[in-house]
Amino acid sequence: MIWLAALLLIQTPALPGDAASSSNAVQDELDLSQGRDRERPEARLDRRLEDLRNAETEQAAEPIAEEIRSMWRQSGGATANLLLARGQEAREAGDLTTAARQFTHLRRLEPEFADAWLASAQIAASQGDWPFALEAVERAIALEPRRFDAYALLGRALEQAEAWPAAQAAYEEALQVYPLMPAARAGLARVERQLSGRAL
């Protein structure tokens, strides 16, 4: 009798409600999984750049800008991140030679990584090598045209070359992406003073 009861249980069709519950549970799990993966890194970057454009104060904009910079830094992979971090540590310690060497190695290893070029441009600018700073920053912009920090550095390089209209355009490009960027706003004000003085 025991085996007969077991056979009847096995052959008893599932009630419609049971099937629905099981189906709903599976669907819920799928929805949760899809929700976790729904926003891809590119979509998140686009969203945060839009948030940056719409920020109402410098205080609100700065953490968004830092998050965007962090996303850009993380786009190169583990080895790139390690070399970038080592170079930045050397730069902060005042060892620009080691920093430049790390960034040069990073550029050769990851030539499509915009942060490698931008970091090299920053070192070159701090050493007064404006021609290479200009070349490297232009490469960074070609790889990621929304790099507000690269446009601001480009503006500085062009100021050093006294290319005032071009510097003005570079700062304006930075402000198109990050309207409240302090360095770009200050740079644009300097350039506009130069241009107005030359016009008198």
PDB file of C-alpha atoms in Angstrom, residues 3-169:
ATOM      1  CA  TRP A   3       4.286   2.008  -2.762  1.00  0.00           C
ATOM      2  CA  LEU A   4       0.791   2.570  -4.255  1.00  0.00           C
ATOM      3  CA  ALA A   5       0.358   5.834  -2.332  1.00  0.00           C
ATOM      4  CA  ALA A   6       3.801   6.964  -3.523  1.00  0.00           C
ATOM      5  CA  LEU A   7       2.901   6.125  -7.124  1.00  0.00           C
ATOM      6  CA  LEU A   8      -0.316   8.131  -6.871  1.00  0.00           C
ATOM      7  CA  LEU A   9       1.599  11.105  -5.479  1.00  0.00           C
ATOM      8  CA  ILE A  10       4.116  10.965  -8.308  1.00  0.00           C
ATOM      9  CA  GLN A  11       1.393  10.778 -10.942  1.00  0.00           C
ATOM     10  CA  THR A  12      -0.786  13.492  -9.398  1.00  0.00           C
ATOM     11  CA  PRO A  13      -0.611  16.515 -11.711  1.00  0.00           C
ATOM     12  CA  ALA A  14       0.523  19.752 -10.181  1.00  0.00           C
ATOM     13  CA  LEU A  15      -2.262  22.142  -9.366  1.00  0.00           C
ATOM     14  CA  PRO A  16      -2.436  25.250 -11.522  1.00  0.00           C
ATOM     15  CA  GLY A  17      -1.619  27.418  -8.535  1.00  0.00           C
ATOM     16  CA  ASP A  18       1.518  25.400  -7.809  1.00  0.00           C
ATOM     17  CA  ALA A  19       2.770  25.806 -11.374  1.00  0.00           C
ATOM     18  CA  ALA A  20       2.063  29.505 -11.261  1.00  0.00           C
ATOM     19  CA  SER A  21       3.930  29.865  -7.974  1.00  0.00           C
ATOM     20  CA  SER A  22       6.920  28.024  -9.386  1.00  0.00           C
ATOM     21  CA  SER A  23       6.843  30.071 -12.564  1.00  0.00           C
ATOM     22  CA  ASN A  24       6.554  33.304 -10.598  1.00  0.00           C
ATOM     23  CA  ALA A  25       9.495  32.359  -8.400  1.00  0.00           C
ATOM     24  CA  VAL A  26      11.660  31.679 -11.440  1.00  0.00           C
ATOM     25  CA  GLN A  27      10.555  34.945 -13.056  1.00  0.00           C
ATOM     26  CA  ASP A  28      11.294  36.878  -9.868  1.00  0.00           C
ATOM     27  CA  GLU A  29      14.789  35.423  -9.769  1.00  0.00           C
ATOM     28  CA  LEU A  30      15.335  36.331 -13.418  1.00  0.00           C
ATOM     29  CA  ASP A  31      14.096  39.865 -12.800  1.00  0.00           C
ATOM     30  CA  LEU A  32      16.483  40.283  -9.862  1.00  0.00           C
ATOM     31  CA  SER A  33      19.390  38.977 -11.922  1.00  0.00           C
ATOM     32  CA  GLN A  34      18.549  41.245 -14.830  1.00  0.00           C
ATOM     33  CA  GLY A  35      18.144  44.197 -12.478  1.00  0.00           C
ATOM     34  CA  ARG A  36      21.649  43.701 -11.148  1.00  0.00           C
ATOM     35  CA  ASP A  37      23.083  43.697 -14.661  1.00  0.00           C
ATOM     36  CA  ARG A  38      20.707  46.157 -16.274  1.00  0.00           C
ATOM     37  CA  GLU A  39      22.947  49.232 -16.160  1.00  0.00           C
ATOM     38  CA  ARG A  40      26.126  48.581 -18.093  1.00  0.00           C
ATOM     39  CA  PRO A  41      29.265  50.626 -17.335  1.00  0.00           C
ATOM     40  CA  GLU A  42      28.797  52.696 -20.507  1.00  0.00           C
ATOM     41  CA  ALA A  43      25.190  53.482 -19.581  1.00  0.00           C
ATOM     42  CA  ARG A  44      26.207  54.411 -16.031  1.00  0.00           C
ATOM     43  CA  LEU A  45      28.920  56.692 -17.380  1.00  0.00           C
ATOM     44  CA  ASP A  46      26.438  58.387 -19.718  1.00  0.00           C
ATOM     45  CA  ARG A  47      23.986  58.857 -16.856  1.00  0.00           C
ATOM     46  CA  ARG A  48      26.578  60.360 -14.519  1.00  0.00           C
ATOM     47  CA  LEU A  49      27.871  62.695 -17.240  1.00  0.00           C
ATOM     48  CA  GLU A  50      24.323  63.914 -17.698  1.00  0.00           C
ATOM     49  CA  ASP A  51      24.064  64.393 -13.916  1.00  0.00           C
ATOM     50  CA  LEU A  52      27.312  66.381 -14.054  1.00  0.00           C
ATOM     51  CA  ARG A  53      25.947  68.664 -16.770  1.00  0.00           C
ATOM     52  CA  ASN A  54      22.818  69.293 -14.709  1.00  0.00           C
ATOM     53  CA  ALA A  55      24.480  69.806 -11.296  1.00  0.00           C
ATOM     54  CA  GLU A  56      23.417  73.101  -9.745  1.00  0.00           C
ATOM     55  CA  THR A  57      26.405  73.831  -7.492  1.00  0.00           C
ATOM     56  CA  GLU A  58      30.138  73.131  -7.473  1.00  0.00           C
ATOM     57  CA  GLN A  59      29.678  71.156  -4.251  1.00  0.00           C
ATOM     58  CA  ALA A  60      27.092  68.913  -5.909  1.00  0.00           C
ATOM     59  CA  ALA A  61      29.141  68.521  -9.075  1.00  0.00           C
ATOM     60  CA  GLU A  62      32.525  67.615  -7.570  1.00  0.00           C
ATOM     61  CA  PRO A  63      31.650  64.126  -6.213  1.00  0.00           C
ATOM     62  CA  ILE A  64      29.962  63.283  -9.521  1.00  0.00           C
ATOM     63  CA  ALA A  65      33.074  64.399 -11.403  1.00  0.00           C
ATOM     64  CA  GLU A  66      35.266  62.271  -9.125  1.00  0.00           C
ATOM     65  CA  GLU A  67      33.029  59.246  -9.682  1.00  0.00           C
ATOM     66  CA  ILE A  68      33.331  59.735 -13.447  1.00  0.00           C
ATOM     67  CA  ARG A  69      37.125  60.012 -13.195  1.00  0.00           C
ATOM     68  CA  SER A  70      37.117  56.804 -11.165  1.00  0.00           C
ATOM     69  CA  MET A  71      35.086  55.013 -13.844  1.00  0.00           C
ATOM     70  CA  TRP A  72      37.545  56.167 -16.490  1.00  0.00           C
ATOM     71  CA  ARG A  73      40.509  55.006 -14.382  1.00  0.00           C
ATOM     72  CA  GLN A  74      38.960  51.565 -13.913  1.00  0.00           C
ATOM     73  CA  SER A  75      38.359  51.029 -17.621  1.00  0.00           C
ATOM     74  CA  GLY A  76      41.900  49.875 -18.327  1.00  0.00           C
ATOM     75  CA  GLY A  77      42.002  46.575 -16.444  1.00  0.00           C
ATOM     76  CA  ALA A  78      43.976  45.324 -13.456  1.00  0.00           C
ATOM     77  CA  THR A  79      47.502  45.771 -14.863  1.00  0.00           C
ATOM     78  CA  ALA A  80      46.718  49.249 -16.140  1.00  0.00           C
ATOM     79  CA  ASN A  81      45.268  50.205 -12.762  1.00  0.00           C
ATOM     80  CA  LEU A  82      48.396  48.959 -10.996  1.00  0.00           C
ATOM     81  CA  LEU A  83      50.771  50.927 -13.231  1.00  0.00           C
ATOM     82  CA  LEU A  84      48.570  54.007 -13.003  1.00  0.00           C
ATOM     83  CA  ALA A  85      48.481  53.777  -9.208  1.00  0.00           C
ATOM     84  CA  ARG A  86      52.267  53.338  -8.998  1.00  0.00           C
ATOM     85  CA  GLY A  87      52.819  56.335 -11.243  1.00  0.00           C
ATOM     86  CA  GLN A  88      50.434  58.474  -9.230  1.00  0.00           C
ATOM     87  CA  GLU A  89      52.133  57.444  -5.976  1.00  0.00           C
ATOM     88  CA  ALA A  90      55.519  58.410  -7.421  1.00  0.00           C
ATOM     89  CA  ARG A  91      54.145  61.757  -8.617  1.00  0.00           C
ATOM     90  CA  GLU A  92      52.635  62.519  -5.207  1.00  0.00           C
ATOM     91  CA  ALA A  93      56.001  61.683  -3.633  1.00  0.00           C
ATOM     92  CA  GLY A  94      57.688  64.158  -5.984  1.00  0.00           C
ATOM     93  CA  ASP A  95      59.487  61.464  -8.002  1.00  0.00           C
ATOM     94  CA  LEU A  96      58.479  62.661 -11.459  1.00  0.00           C
ATOM     95  CA  THR A  97      61.102  60.544 -13.227  1.00  0.00           C
ATOM     96  CA  THR A  98      59.649  57.299 -11.854  1.00  0.00           C
ATOM     97  CA  ALA A  99      56.124  58.539 -12.485  1.00  0.00           C
ATOM     98  CA  ALA A 100      56.938  59.369 -16.109  1.00  0.00           C
ATOM     99  CA  ARG A 101      58.542  55.935 -16.563  1.00  0.00           C
ATOM    100  CA  GLN A 102      55.459  54.160 -15.176  1.00  0.00           C
ATOM    101  CA  PHE A 103      53.128  56.151 -17.415  1.00  0.00           C
ATOM    102  CA  THR A 104      55.317  55.561 -20.483  1.00  0.00           C
ATOM    103  CA  HIS A 105      55.207  51.816 -19.819  1.00  0.00           C
ATOM    104  CA  LEU A 106      51.445  52.045 -19.358  1.00  0.00           C
ATOM    105  CA  ARG A 107      51.017  53.869 -22.689  1.00  0.00           C
ATOM    106  CA  ARG A 108      52.976  51.161 -24.468  1.00  0.00           C
ATOM    107  CA  LEU A 109      51.036  48.391 -22.762  1.00  0.00           C
ATOM    108  CA  GLU A 110      47.578  50.002 -23.149  1.00  0.00           C
ATOM    109  CA  PRO A 111      47.758  52.512 -26.018  1.00  0.00           C
ATOM    110  CA  GLU A 112      43.959  52.857 -26.100  1.00  0.00           C
ATOM    111  CA  PHE A 113      43.730  53.766 -22.395  1.00  0.00           C
ATOM    112  CA  ALA A 114      43.028  57.509 -22.241  1.00  0.00           C
ATOM    113  CA  ASP A 115      44.179  57.805 -18.611  1.00  0.00           C
ATOM    114  CA  ALA A 116      47.683  56.696 -19.595  1.00  0.00           C
ATOM    115  CA  TRP A 117      47.966  59.578 -22.042  1.00  0.00           C
ATOM    116  CA  LEU A 118      46.393  62.088 -19.695  1.00  0.00           C
ATOM    117  CA  ALA A 119      48.693  61.074 -16.830  1.00  0.00           C
ATOM    118  CA  SER A 120      51.711  61.454 -19.141  1.00  0.00           C
ATOM    119  CA  ALA A 121      50.434  64.857 -20.234  1.00  0.00           C
ATOM    120  CA  GLN A 122      50.119  65.981 -16.608  1.00  0.00           C
ATOM    121  CA  ILE A 123      53.695  64.925 -15.853  1.00  0.00           C
ATOM    122  CA  ALA A 124      54.961  66.662 -18.983  1.00  0.00           C
ATOM    123  CA  ALA A 125      53.077  69.840 -18.042  1.00  0.00           C
ATOM    124  CA  SER A 126      54.529  69.817 -14.526  1.00  0.00           C
ATOM    125  CA  GLN A 127      58.024  69.515 -16.077  1.00  0.00           C
ATOM    126  CA  GLY A 128      57.352  72.327 -18.531  1.00  0.00           C
ATOM    127  CA  ASP A 129      57.362  70.000 -21.548  1.00  0.00           C
ATOM    128  CA  TRP A 130      54.336  71.661 -23.132  1.00  0.00           C
ATOM    129  CA  PRO A 131      54.804  70.266 -26.671  1.00  0.00           C
ATOM    130  CA  PHE A 132      54.556  66.668 -25.410  1.00  0.00           C
ATOM    131  CA  ALA A 133      51.806  67.612 -22.955  1.00  0.00           C
ATOM    132  CA  LEU A 134      49.834  68.970 -25.906  1.00  0.00           C
ATOM    133  CA  GLU A 135      50.440  65.825 -27.978  1.00  0.00           C
ATOM    134  CA  ALA A 136      49.494  63.467 -25.151  1.00  0.00           C
ATOM    135  CA  VAL A 137      46.381  65.344 -24.100  1.00  0.00           C
ATOM    136  CA  GLU A 138      45.132  65.452 -27.691  1.00  0.00           C
ATOM    137  CA  ARG A 139      45.540  61.677 -27.819  1.00  0.00           C
ATOM    138  CA  ALA A 140      43.528  61.310 -24.596  1.00  0.00           C
ATOM    139  CA  ILE A 141      40.734  63.432 -26.056  1.00  0.00           C
ATOM    140  CA  ALA A 142      40.726  61.410 -29.274  1.00  0.00           C
ATOM    141  CA  LEU A 143      40.209  58.255 -27.192  1.00  0.00           C
ATOM    142  CA  GLU A 144      37.489  59.784 -24.954  1.00  0.00           C
ATOM    143  CA  PRO A 145      36.018  63.018 -26.332  1.00  0.00           C
ATOM    144  CA  ARG A 146      34.177  63.764 -23.067  1.00  0.00           C
ATOM    145  CA  ARG A 147      37.330  64.068 -20.946  1.00  0.00           C
ATOM    146  CA  PHE A 148      36.682  67.416 -19.298  1.00  0.00           C
ATOM    147  CA  ASP A 149      39.960  67.104 -17.373  1.00  0.00           C
ATOM    148  CA  ALA A 150      41.844  66.601 -20.645  1.00  0.00           C
ATOM    149  CA  TYR A 151      40.226  69.682 -22.196  1.00  0.00           C
ATOM    150  CA  ALA A 152      41.183  71.744 -19.149  1.00  0.00           C
ATOM    151  CA  LEU A 153      44.808  70.568 -19.414  1.00  0.00           C
ATOM    152  CA  LEU A 154      44.727  71.277 -23.145  1.00  0.00           C
ATOM    153  CA  GLY A 155      43.591  74.810 -22.344  1.00  0.00           C
ATOM    154  CA  ARG A 156      46.564  75.224 -19.994  1.00  0.00           C
ATOM    155  CA  ALA A 157      48.993  73.947 -22.633  1.00  0.00           C
ATOM    156  CA  LEU A 158      47.566  76.324 -25.220  1.00  0.00           C
ATOM    157  CA  GLU A 159      47.782  79.207 -22.747  1.00  0.00           C
ATOM    158  CA  GLN A 160      51.487  78.472 -22.350  1.00  0.00           C
ATOM    159  CA  ALA A 161      51.809  78.657 -26.134  1.00  0.00           C
ATOM    160  CA  GLU A 162      49.837  81.933 -26.049  1.00  0.00           C
ATOM    161  CA  ALA A 163      47.353  80.410 -28.471  1.00  0.00           C
ATOM    162  CA  TRP A 164      44.527  82.344 -26.860  1.00  0.00           C
ATOM    163  CA  PRO A 165      41.584  81.531 -29.174  1.00  0.00           C
ATOM    164  CA  ALA A 166      42.475  77.838 -29.155  1.00  0.00           C
ATOM    165  CA  ALA A 167      42.819  77.875 -25.353  1.00  0.00           C
ATOM    166  CA  GLN A 168      39.431  79.559 -25.098  1.00  0.00           C
ATOM    167  CA  ALA A 169      37.895  76.825 -27.271  1.00  0.00           C
TER     168      ALA A 169
END
